[in-house]
């Protein structure tokens, strides 16, 4: 069942979202070659707490960190550790927060120093796919309209979208119904209604979209070793324009 939120609940989610968005901006500005990914994790926890929220990923199904840091062929759920970022890497930072009982979830992919034109285009395409998905999120549209918008945007630029991981409803729980695939048919799926809160998260690959999970049981990588990028916003369906709750 898709849970419809009241205006008051959306207002609380807006605060959770602002905090996630703000902290991601800070982390983005700190990413540089030579740093360990766990430094970003420490920074994420400190900044989220400073703003009065809690990071939501730590302990979620046993996830060991506050932030997901996924590099190059890693798509999502990378665990920050001693790994050092190199010039030319692309790194996805995925952060969830809880504020007064409500969740937010957001991600960005950023280049480390100077990156290849191919990597830059992948990042721009993934961000564009998210923007296009959000633009389809109107009341009385269907969920499949969002999925199809994301898929068409990415595929029309020559990329593939991950099929095995999806966006999701969000609220008091990080993962609520519905699942939001990054592929689908326009006009299919549930009707969108004011008060729905959705985490849209295109994961876009240069090569094939098939994935595998590495030995740490968390990090999802492309099966073919190709680059992948990931962007995510938590949004609310309103009477008119969708509201991006994790925008800064
Ligand atoms: Mg998510």
mmCIF file of N, CA and C and ligand atoms in Angstrom, residues 105 168 201 232, ligand 1:
data_model
loop_
_atom_site.group_PDB
_atom_site.id
_atom_site.type_symbol
_atom_site.label_atom_id
_atom_site.label_comp_id
_atom_site.label_asym_id
_atom_site.label_seq_id
_atom_site.Cartn_x
_atom_site.Cartn_y
_atom_site.Cartn_z
ATOM 1 N N UNK A 105 16.399 10.493 1.438
ATOM 2 C CA UNK A 105 17.381 9.653 0.751
ATOM 3 C C UNK A 105 17.807 10.411 -0.511
ATOM 4 N N UNK A 168 12.105 4.011 -4.707
ATOM 5 C CA UNK A 168 11.163 3.471 -3.725
ATOM 6 C C UNK A 168 10.341 4.585 -3.085
ATOM 7 N N UNK A 201 15.833 7.218 -8.222
ATOM 8 C CA UNK A 201 17.279 7.057 -8.217
ATOM 9 C C UNK A 201 17.807 6.310 -9.435
ATOM 10 N N UNK A 232 20.080 10.636 -6.932
ATOM 11 C CA UNK A 232 18.809 10.368 -6.242
ATOM 12 C C UNK A 232 18.295 11.630 -5.561
HETATM 13 MG MG1 LIG B 1 17.210 5.113 -2.175
#
